mmCIF file of C-alpha atoms in Angstrom:
data_model
loop_
_atom_site.group_PDB
_atom_site.id
_atom_site.type_symbol
_atom_site.label_atom_id
_atom_site.label_comp_id
_atom_site.label_asym_id
_atom_site.label_seq_id
_atom_site.Cartn_x
_atom_site.Cartn_y
_atom_site.Cartn_z
ATOM 1 C CA UNK A 1 95.308 124.735 55.926
ATOM 2 C CA UNK A 2 95.705 122.247 53.078
ATOM 3 C CA UNK A 3 98.797 120.060 53.454
ATOM 4 C CA UNK A 4 100.437 121.196 50.162
ATOM 5 C CA UNK A 5 99.911 124.927 51.089
ATOM 6 C CA UNK A 6 101.345 124.432 54.612
ATOM 7 C CA UNK A 7 104.277 122.493 53.057
ATOM 8 C CA UNK A 8 105.019 125.394 50.634
ATOM 9 C CA UNK A 9 104.576 128.046 53.306
ATOM 10 C CA UNK A 10 106.925 126.205 55.676
ATOM 11 C CA UNK A 11 109.538 125.709 52.930
ATOM 12 C CA UNK A 12 109.587 129.361 51.875
ATOM 13 C CA UNK A 13 109.761 130.533 55.548
ATOM 14 C CA UNK A 14 112.486 128.100 56.288
ATOM 15 C CA UNK A 15 114.447 129.191 53.205
ATOM 16 C CA UNK A 16 114.282 132.849 54.070
ATOM 17 C CA UNK A 17 115.083 132.008 57.876
ATOM 18 C CA UNK A 18 118.142 129.912 56.911
ATOM 19 C CA UNK A 19 119.520 132.470 54.309
ATOM 20 C CA UNK A 20 119.265 135.221 56.828
ATOM 21 C CA UNK A 21 120.894 133.101 59.448
ATOM 22 C CA UNK A 22 123.797 132.141 57.227
ATOM 23 C CA UNK A 23 124.725 135.680 56.468
ATOM 24 C CA UNK A 24 124.399 136.981 59.951
ATOM 25 C CA UNK A 25 127.995 136.170 61.152
ATOM 26 C CA UNK A 26 129.543 137.957 58.199
ATOM 27 C CA UNK A 27 127.735 141.325 58.743
ATOM 28 C CA UNK A 28 129.073 144.260 60.636
ATOM 29 C CA UNK A 29 126.781 144.730 63.653
ATOM 30 C CA UNK A 30 126.784 148.588 63.051
ATOM 31 C CA UNK A 31 125.581 148.223 59.424
ATOM 32 C CA UNK A 32 122.153 148.716 57.883
ATOM 33 C CA UNK A 33 122.417 145.199 56.398
ATOM 34 C CA UNK A 34 122.829 143.665 59.806
ATOM 35 C CA UNK A 35 119.551 145.422 60.987
ATOM 36 C CA UNK A 36 117.748 144.272 57.864
ATOM 37 C CA UNK A 37 119.057 140.772 58.350
ATOM 38 C CA UNK A 38 117.829 140.717 61.976
ATOM 39 C CA UNK A 39 114.600 141.927 60.734
ATOM 40 C CA UNK A 40 114.273 139.139 58.180
ATOM 41 C CA UNK A 41 115.057 136.650 61.024
ATOM 42 C CA UNK A 42 112.448 137.991 63.231
ATOM 43 C CA UNK A 43 109.719 138.146 60.660
ATOM 44 C CA UNK A 44 110.515 134.853 59.247
ATOM 45 C CA UNK A 45 110.618 133.208 62.593
ATOM 46 C CA UNK A 46 107.156 134.585 63.393
ATOM 47 C CA UNK A 47 105.932 133.505 60.013
ATOM 48 C CA UNK A 48 107.331 129.882 60.616
ATOM 49 C CA UNK A 49 105.555 129.951 64.137
ATOM 50 C CA UNK A 50 102.273 130.857 62.672
ATOM 51 C CA UNK A 51 102.460 128.322 59.872
ATOM 52 C CA UNK A 52 103.494 125.503 62.414
ATOM 53 C CA UNK A 53 100.558 126.557 64.723
ATOM 54 C CA UNK A 54 98.144 126.689 61.952
ATOM 55 C CA UNK A 55 98.997 123.220 60.537
ATOM 56 C CA UNK A 56 99.028 121.692 64.043
ATOM 57 C CA UNK A 57 95.699 123.216 64.820
ATOM 58 C CA UNK A 58 94.197 122.017 61.609
ATOM 59 C CA UNK A 59 95.644 118.555 62.286
ATOM 60 C CA UNK A 60 93.727 118.380 65.631
ATOM 61 C CA UNK A 61 90.328 119.589 64.309
ATOM 62 C CA UNK A 62 87.800 116.829 64.116
ATOM 63 C CA UNK A 63 86.238 116.086 60.833
ATOM 64 C CA UNK A 64 82.590 115.418 61.060
ATOM 65 C CA UNK A 65 81.543 113.498 58.106
ATOM 66 C CA UNK A 66 78.085 111.730 58.400
ATOM 67 C CA UNK A 67 78.116 108.118 57.747
ATOM 68 C CA UNK A 68 76.856 106.816 54.532
ATOM 69 C CA UNK A 69 74.151 104.727 56.296
ATOM 70 C CA UNK A 70 73.011 107.293 58.663
ATOM 71 C CA UNK A 71 69.511 108.502 57.978
ATOM 72 C CA UNK A 72 68.827 112.270 58.432
ATOM 73 C CA UNK A 73 66.749 113.156 61.413
ATOM 74 C CA UNK A 74 63.326 114.639 60.484
ATOM 75 C CA UNK A 75 62.903 118.327 61.276
ATOM 76 C CA UNK A 76 59.642 119.370 62.884
ATOM 77 C CA UNK A 77 58.028 122.580 61.729
ATOM 78 C CA UNK A 78 56.396 125.012 64.025
ATOM 79 C CA UNK A 79 52.959 123.932 63.013
ATOM 80 C CA UNK A 80 53.706 120.354 64.053
ATOM 81 C CA UNK A 81 54.323 118.806 60.579
ATOM 82 C CA UNK A 82 57.403 116.898 59.918
ATOM 83 C CA UNK A 83 59.692 117.569 56.780
#
């Protein structure tokens, strides 16, 4: 994942999570708003977890870039000639 996209996804997920967390103490536990708020907390928490996992995974992946001075190895065809 590209760093700006990861940063944007994390910011959006964190905003939704914090806004749902702030309103939680003020809601009646038997109301539909409480259920919707818990659902928002759950989904945004899962989303944040996936974003963090994806960014950390992308940061660990090795980048294989051939050196500028490295010559390509010749490929041998089936008839014995090299390309």
